[in-house]
Amino acid sequence: MRCRLLIADLGTSSLKVMIMGGGGQVESSTSEPVLTYTEGKRHEQKPAEWWKSFKKACRTLHNQGTGLDVDAVVCTGQMEDFIPVKDGRADTAILYSDQGGSRRLQNRHLASDAVTAVTGNDWKSTTPLMKWLADEAPEKWERVLFGSKDYLIYCLTGVSVCDPVNGTVTGMMNVHTRTWDEQLWNGTGISYRQLPLLLEPEDIAGYVLKEAAVQTGIPAGTPVCCGLGDGGAVTLAAGFQAGGDSGYAYAGTTGWAAVPADTLAMSKEGSVFHLAAPQKGQFIKIMPLLNMGNVHQWAVHTWCGHGNFEEFEKLAAEPKAMPESLVFIPYLNGERNPIVDEKARGAFIGIDSQVDESHMARAVLEGLAFSLKQVFAQAGLASSSLFLVGGGTKSRALRQIVADVFQCRVQVSAEQERLAMFGAAACGWKAVHECSWEEAGKALRGIDHRDIIVEPDVSKKEILVKKERLFAEAARRMRGIFDV
């Protein structure tokens, strides 16, 4: 099977556009920066700037000699946006990180267990978007979009759509039927006509309009897939690329473990939420960590002045006589798993007179690895390999420590920056060939990614198991200690 695709990934900091050739190879790619406007707790972007950047990216590809005559366009991008549209225009996109909205809708007319049964999550696990809908006067906008990629689709086709992955986090979608559920917003003044059409990721949302064709160079009439939010796209690509269904770990500014699930399973402790998976009848269970790359960056700046990353790598790589009692609890910013404790803070435990900065640097990375392993244990998962993605994978020391703590092979994607785009490509592949997800996955697995493989050091197993127990006990005893 062969198909040629134009794929766009509109994230919070950049727009990436690439052409994937008929055999799955990347013919050409380009990127444009994306600006965020902040004022206090308000975090917004300008949809008009998104569209301008997309048009510029398409012209860049064309000027590079890359034809834009493709079998389909498929997009992915940031989720949990609130993009009000009036008279065909969207002046602002309120981002998921925005905290300026009212919390009035947290007091729902539905009982919390009823909400969970329909959405797969409690209200605290859904986006703040719904909190805006009551206060931002629904009569002032005709329709709303919930993702950056949906705005690109709207500009290309004139059709407003949403995929089930992103639909989950709006708090308005029935996660079982993958349809909007009016009981979830009853009494807010919102109507079905204001909501986008819910489509499956591989469904055709529409076709490139003549005006959009003139502006972008993409031929009029080219099919445009619904695509999916970046969380679902990365999960899809990770599953295909790793060749398994054991989930993956994300080590970015924050972190999470994402595992496939056939049923919803809420946790009594910690913060666990679910997304509808790209595949019908399946879910993605997400266990977030507030502390990951942000803690790594703090450590780099603390011990290696001016943020010298390579210097920190050398410092933490293999210090001599690493104390068996030294552990670091990385809760600098509170934590959400394995317990929810907003007031939690970090701590070094087991410091003696032999501890130096190299020991402390390595303890920080071990603490992050222990924390990551806890969320996988929380999900009841153990595997002979771990697929690791995110900016934190640039650290050789962290990659090795994760492999040693998990005592399993760590696979790091060579396509970190484009992983979501490969997930989106699977949607386009499935749409063009009307094939199964498995067949689309086989096509993507055939691409030579040359991933990084890190094997665990079995000689460290015994000591790290002891330190992991110490870590877990210390973290348990610190629960609630900062409530005073």
PDB file of N, CA and C in Angstrom, residues 160-216:
ATOM      1  N   SER A 160     -16.453  22.333  10.793  1.00  0.00           N
ATOM      2  CA  SER A 160     -15.943  22.288  12.162  1.00  0.00           C
ATOM      3  C   SER A 160     -16.098  20.863  12.701  1.00  0.00           C
ATOM      4  N   VAL A 161     -14.980  20.291  13.146  1.00  0.00           N
ATOM      5  CA  VAL A 161     -14.970  18.907  13.605  1.00  0.00           C
ATOM      6  C   VAL A 161     -14.185  18.784  14.905  1.00  0.00           C
ATOM      7  N   CYS A 162     -14.325  17.626  15.533  1.00  0.00           N
ATOM      8  CA  CYS A 162     -13.544  17.263  16.721  1.00  0.00           C
ATOM      9  C   CYS A 162     -13.382  15.753  16.693  1.00  0.00           C
ATOM     10  N   ASP A 163     -12.267  15.256  17.197  1.00  0.00           N
ATOM     11  CA  ASP A 163     -12.049  13.812  17.270  1.00  0.00           C
ATOM     12  C   ASP A 163     -12.352  13.318  18.685  1.00  0.00           C
ATOM     13  N   PRO A 164     -12.629  12.033  18.859  1.00  0.00           N
ATOM     14  CA  PRO A 164     -12.988  11.513  20.185  1.00  0.00           C
ATOM     15  C   PRO A 164     -11.884  11.636  21.229  1.00  0.00           C
ATOM     16  N   VAL A 165     -10.608  11.615  20.807  1.00  0.00           N
ATOM     17  CA  VAL A 165      -9.525  11.754  21.772  1.00  0.00           C
ATOM     18  C   VAL A 165      -9.630  13.105  22.468  1.00  0.00           C
ATOM     19  N   ASN A 166      -9.737  14.165  21.686  1.00  0.00           N
ATOM     20  CA  ASN A 166      -9.866  15.502  22.260  1.00  0.00           C
ATOM     21  C   ASN A 166     -11.251  15.710  22.846  1.00  0.00           C
ATOM     22  N   GLY A 167     -12.257  15.057  22.260  1.00  0.00           N
ATOM     23  CA  GLY A 167     -13.611  15.187  22.775  1.00  0.00           C
ATOM     24  C   GLY A 167     -13.717  14.734  24.220  1.00  0.00           C
ATOM     25  N   THR A 168     -12.899  13.744  24.598  1.00  0.00           N
ATOM     26  CA  THR A 168     -12.940  13.221  25.962  1.00  0.00           C
ATOM     27  C   THR A 168     -12.700  14.317  26.987  1.00  0.00           C
ATOM     28  N   VAL A 169     -11.706  15.167  26.731  1.00  0.00           N
ATOM     29  CA  VAL A 169     -11.284  16.117  27.751  1.00  0.00           C
ATOM     30  C   VAL A 169     -12.150  17.372  27.816  1.00  0.00           C
ATOM     31  N   THR A 170     -13.152  17.481  26.937  1.00  0.00           N
ATOM     32  CA  THR A 170     -14.056  18.617  27.033  1.00  0.00           C
ATOM     33  C   THR A 170     -15.064  18.453  28.159  1.00  0.00           C
ATOM     34  N   GLY A 171     -15.236  17.213  28.630  1.00  0.00           N
ATOM     35  CA  GLY A 171     -16.247  16.965  29.651  1.00  0.00           C
ATOM     36  C   GLY A 171     -17.654  16.945  29.099  1.00  0.00           C
ATOM     37  N   MET A 172     -17.808  16.910  27.770  1.00  0.00           N
ATOM     38  CA  MET A 172     -19.140  16.917  27.157  1.00  0.00           C
ATOM     39  C   MET A 172     -19.407  15.682  26.317  1.00  0.00           C
ATOM     40  N   MET A 173     -18.421  14.782  26.218  1.00  0.00           N
ATOM     41  CA  MET A 173     -18.564  13.612  25.354  1.00  0.00           C
ATOM     42  C   MET A 173     -18.791  12.345  26.164  1.00  0.00           C
ATOM     43  N   ASN A 174     -19.705  11.518  25.709  1.00  0.00           N
ATOM     44  CA  ASN A 174     -19.895  10.187  26.278  1.00  0.00           C
ATOM     45  C   ASN A 174     -18.776   9.307  25.734  1.00  0.00           C
ATOM     46  N   VAL A 175     -17.892   8.866  26.631  1.00  0.00           N
ATOM     47  CA  VAL A 175     -16.694   8.153  26.203  1.00  0.00           C
ATOM     48  C   VAL A 175     -17.020   6.767  25.645  1.00  0.00           C
ATOM     49  N   HIS A 176     -18.202   6.255  25.953  1.00  0.00           N
ATOM     50  CA  HIS A 176     -18.599   4.927  25.477  1.00  0.00           C
ATOM     51  C   HIS A 176     -19.196   4.992  24.070  1.00  0.00           C
ATOM     52  N   THR A 177     -20.057   5.972  23.840  1.00  0.00           N
ATOM     53  CA  THR A 177     -20.696   6.106  22.524  1.00  0.00           C
ATOM     54  C   THR A 177     -19.908   7.003  21.579  1.00  0.00           C
ATOM     55  N   ARG A 178     -18.939   7.754  22.131  1.00  0.00           N
ATOM     56  CA  ARG A 178     -18.124   8.702  21.367  1.00  0.00           C
ATOM     57  C   ARG A 178     -19.011   9.741  20.674  1.00  0.00           C
ATOM     58  N   THR A 179     -20.014  10.212  21.423  1.00  0.00           N
ATOM     59  CA  THR A 179     -20.927  11.245  20.940  1.00  0.00           C
ATOM     60  C   THR A 179     -21.089  12.303  22.030  1.00  0.00           C
ATOM     61  N   TRP A 180     -21.485  13.530  21.630  1.00  0.00           N
ATOM     62  CA  TRP A 180     -21.795  14.561  22.613  1.00  0.00           C
ATOM     63  C   TRP A 180     -23.001  14.108  23.436  1.00  0.00           C
ATOM     64  N   ASP A 181     -22.998  14.406  24.718  1.00  0.00           N
ATOM     65  CA  ASP A 181     -24.061  13.974  25.622  1.00  0.00           C
ATOM     66  C   ASP A 181     -24.642  15.195  26.309  1.00  0.00           C
ATOM     67  N   GLU A 182     -25.868  15.553  25.928  1.00  0.00           N
ATOM     68  CA  GLU A 182     -26.470  16.818  26.361  1.00  0.00           C
ATOM     69  C   GLU A 182     -26.639  16.911  27.870  1.00  0.00           C
ATOM     70  N   GLN A 183     -26.796  15.774  28.556  1.00  0.00           N
ATOM     71  CA  GLN A 183     -26.986  15.835  30.005  1.00  0.00           C
ATOM     72  C   GLN A 183     -25.778  16.438  30.719  1.00  0.00           C
ATOM     73  N   LEU A 184     -24.622  16.419  30.053  1.00  0.00           N
ATOM     74  CA  LEU A 184     -23.412  16.923  30.684  1.00  0.00           C
ATOM     75  C   LEU A 184     -23.335  18.448  30.672  1.00  0.00           C
ATOM     76  N   TRP A 185     -24.082  19.093  29.795  1.00  0.00           N
ATOM     77  CA  TRP A 185     -24.053  20.563  29.794  1.00  0.00           C
ATOM     78  C   TRP A 185     -25.461  21.157  29.928  1.00  0.00           C
ATOM     79  N   ASN A 186     -26.417  20.349  30.311  1.00  0.00           N
ATOM     80  CA  ASN A 186     -27.787  20.813  30.463  1.00  0.00           C
ATOM     81  C   ASN A 186     -27.854  22.010  31.409  1.00  0.00           C
ATOM     82  N   GLY A 187     -28.530  23.061  30.978  1.00  0.00           N
ATOM     83  CA  GLY A 187     -28.687  24.246  31.805  1.00  0.00           C
ATOM     84  C   GLY A 187     -27.655  25.330  31.563  1.00  0.00           C
ATOM     85  N   THR A 188     -26.702  25.098  30.686  1.00  0.00           N
ATOM     86  CA  THR A 188     -25.669  26.102  30.425  1.00  0.00           C
ATOM     87  C   THR A 188     -26.009  27.012  29.254  1.00  0.00           C
ATOM     88  N   GLY A 189     -27.054  26.670  28.495  1.00  0.00           N
ATOM     89  CA  GLY A 189     -27.402  27.477  27.331  1.00  0.00           C
ATOM     90  C   GLY A 189     -26.692  27.047  26.070  1.00  0.00           C
ATOM     91  N   ILE A 190     -25.899  26.008  26.137  1.00  0.00           N
ATOM     92  CA  ILE A 190     -25.179  25.504  24.971  1.00  0.00           C
ATOM     93  C   ILE A 190     -26.105  24.591  24.170  1.00  0.00           C
ATOM     94  N   SER A 191     -25.994  24.642  22.854  1.00  0.00           N
ATOM     95  CA  SER A 191     -26.801  23.780  21.997  1.00  0.00           C
ATOM     96  C   SER A 191     -25.901  22.943  21.094  1.00  0.00           C
ATOM     97  N   TYR A 192     -26.456  21.873  20.570  1.00  0.00           N
ATOM     98  CA  TYR A 192     -25.699  20.995  19.680  1.00  0.00           C
ATOM     99  C   TYR A 192     -25.132  21.749  18.476  1.00  0.00           C
ATOM    100  N   ARG A 193     -25.899  22.713  17.967  1.00  0.00           N
ATOM    101  CA  ARG A 193     -25.468  23.399  16.744  1.00  0.00           C
ATOM    102  C   ARG A 193     -24.172  24.191  16.946  1.00  0.00           C
ATOM    103  N   GLN A 194     -23.837  24.498  18.202  1.00  0.00           N
ATOM    104  CA  GLN A 194     -22.608  25.245  18.470  1.00  0.00           C
ATOM    105  C   GLN A 194     -21.388  24.331  18.588  1.00  0.00           C
ATOM    106  N   LEU A 195     -21.621  23.036  18.721  1.00  0.00           N
ATOM    107  CA  LEU A 195     -20.522  22.101  18.904  1.00  0.00           C
ATOM    108  C   LEU A 195     -20.055  21.535  17.560  1.00  0.00           C
ATOM    109  N   PRO A 196     -18.782  21.211  17.467  1.00  0.00           N
ATOM    110  CA  PRO A 196     -18.279  20.632  16.222  1.00  0.00           C
ATOM    111  C   PRO A 196     -18.786  19.212  16.021  1.00  0.00           C
ATOM    112  N   LEU A 197     -18.726  18.756  14.799  1.00  0.00           N
ATOM    113  CA  LEU A 197     -19.125  17.396  14.462  1.00  0.00           C
ATOM    114  C   LEU A 197     -18.064  16.428  14.969  1.00  0.00           C
ATOM    115  N   LEU A 198     -18.476  15.417  15.722  1.00  0.00           N
ATOM    116  CA  LEU A 198     -17.541  14.416  16.213  1.00  0.00           C
ATOM    117  C   LEU A 198     -17.326  13.347  15.136  1.00  0.00           C
ATOM    118  N   LEU A 199     -16.084  13.208  14.705  1.00  0.00           N
ATOM    119  CA  LEU A 199     -15.734  12.223  13.687  1.00  0.00           C
ATOM    120  C   LEU A 199     -14.601  11.346  14.195  1.00  0.00           C
ATOM    121  N   GLU A 200     -14.489  10.164  13.635  1.00  0.00           N
ATOM    122  CA  GLU A 200     -13.359   9.303  13.943  1.00  0.00           C
ATOM    123  C   GLU A 200     -12.101   9.882  13.290  1.00  0.00           C
ATOM    124  N   PRO A 201     -10.914   9.622  13.845  1.00  0.00           N
ATOM    125  CA  PRO A 201      -9.685  10.226  13.314  1.00  0.00           C
ATOM    126  C   PRO A 201      -9.455   9.974  11.824  1.00  0.00           C
ATOM    127  N   GLU A 202      -9.878   8.794  11.335  1.00  0.00           N
ATOM    128  CA  GLU A 202      -9.645   8.463   9.926  1.00  0.00           C
ATOM    129  C   GLU A 202     -10.753   8.944   8.995  1.00  0.00           C
ATOM    130  N   ASP A 203     -11.839   9.515   9.545  1.00  0.00           N
ATOM    131  CA  ASP A 203     -12.939   9.990   8.713  1.00  0.00           C
ATOM    132  C   ASP A 203     -12.522  11.225   7.906  1.00  0.00           C
ATOM    133  N   ILE A 204     -13.112  11.372   6.732  1.00  0.00           N
ATOM    134  CA  ILE A 204     -12.875  12.566   5.922  1.00  0.00           C
ATOM    135  C   ILE A 204     -13.760  13.694   6.445  1.00  0.00           C
ATOM    136  N   ALA A 205     -13.129  14.762   6.898  1.00  0.00           N
ATOM    137  CA  ALA A 205     -13.875  15.904   7.432  1.00  0.00           C
ATOM    138  C   ALA A 205     -14.457  16.750   6.312  1.00  0.00           C
ATOM    139  N   GLY A 206     -13.737  16.860   5.212  1.00  0.00           N
ATOM    140  CA  GLY A 206     -14.160  17.681   4.085  1.00  0.00           C
ATOM    141  C   GLY A 206     -13.073  17.699   3.029  1.00  0.00           C
ATOM    142  N   TYR A 207     -13.168  18.666   2.130  1.00  0.00           N
ATOM    143  CA  TYR A 207     -12.238  18.749   1.002  1.00  0.00           C
ATOM    144  C   TYR A 207     -11.741  20.187   0.867  1.00  0.00           C
ATOM    145  N   VAL A 208     -10.521  20.331   0.444  1.00  0.00           N
ATOM    146  CA  VAL A 208      -9.903  21.657   0.367  1.00  0.00           C
ATOM    147  C   VAL A 208     -10.714  22.553  -0.547  1.00  0.00           C
ATOM    148  N   LEU A 209     -11.141  23.701  -0.022  1.00  0.00           N
ATOM    149  CA  LEU A 209     -11.922  24.674  -0.781  1.00  0.00           C
ATOM    150  C   LEU A 209     -11.045  25.415  -1.782  1.00  0.00           C
ATOM    151  N   LYS A 210     -11.671  25.998  -2.820  1.00  0.00           N
ATOM    152  CA  LYS A 210     -10.922  26.712  -3.859  1.00  0.00           C
ATOM    153  C   LYS A 210     -10.108  27.864  -3.265  1.00  0.00           C
ATOM    154  N   GLU A 211     -10.735  28.626  -2.353  1.00  0.00           N
ATOM    155  CA  GLU A 211     -10.027  29.760  -1.748  1.00  0.00           C
ATOM    156  C   GLU A 211      -8.831  29.281  -0.941  1.00  0.00           C
ATOM    157  N   ALA A 212      -9.003  28.199  -0.178  1.00  0.00           N
ATOM    158  CA  ALA A 212      -7.898  27.650   0.599  1.00  0.00           C
ATOM    159  C   ALA A 212      -6.814  27.098  -0.316  1.00  0.00           C
ATOM    160  N   ALA A 213      -7.215  26.545  -1.442  1.00  0.00           N
ATOM    161  CA  ALA A 213      -6.243  26.015  -2.399  1.00  0.00           C
ATOM    162  C   ALA A 213      -5.361  27.133  -2.953  1.00  0.00           C
ATOM    163  N   VAL A 214      -5.978  28.274  -3.256  1.00  0.00           N
ATOM    164  CA  VAL A 214      -5.212  29.420  -3.760  1.00  0.00           C
ATOM    165  C   VAL A 214      -4.214  29.898  -2.710  1.00  0.00           C
ATOM    166  N   GLN A 215      -4.624  29.901  -1.451  1.00  0.00           N
ATOM    167  CA  GLN A 215      -3.776  30.425  -0.386  1.00  0.00           C
ATOM    168  C   GLN A 215      -2.655  29.474   0.019  1.00  0.00           C
ATOM    169  N   THR A 216      -2.888  28.167  -0.116  1.00  0.00           N
ATOM    170  CA  THR A 216      -1.908  27.193   0.367  1.00  0.00           C
ATOM    171  C   THR A 216      -1.139  26.476  -0.732  1.00  0.00           C
TER     172      THR A 216
END
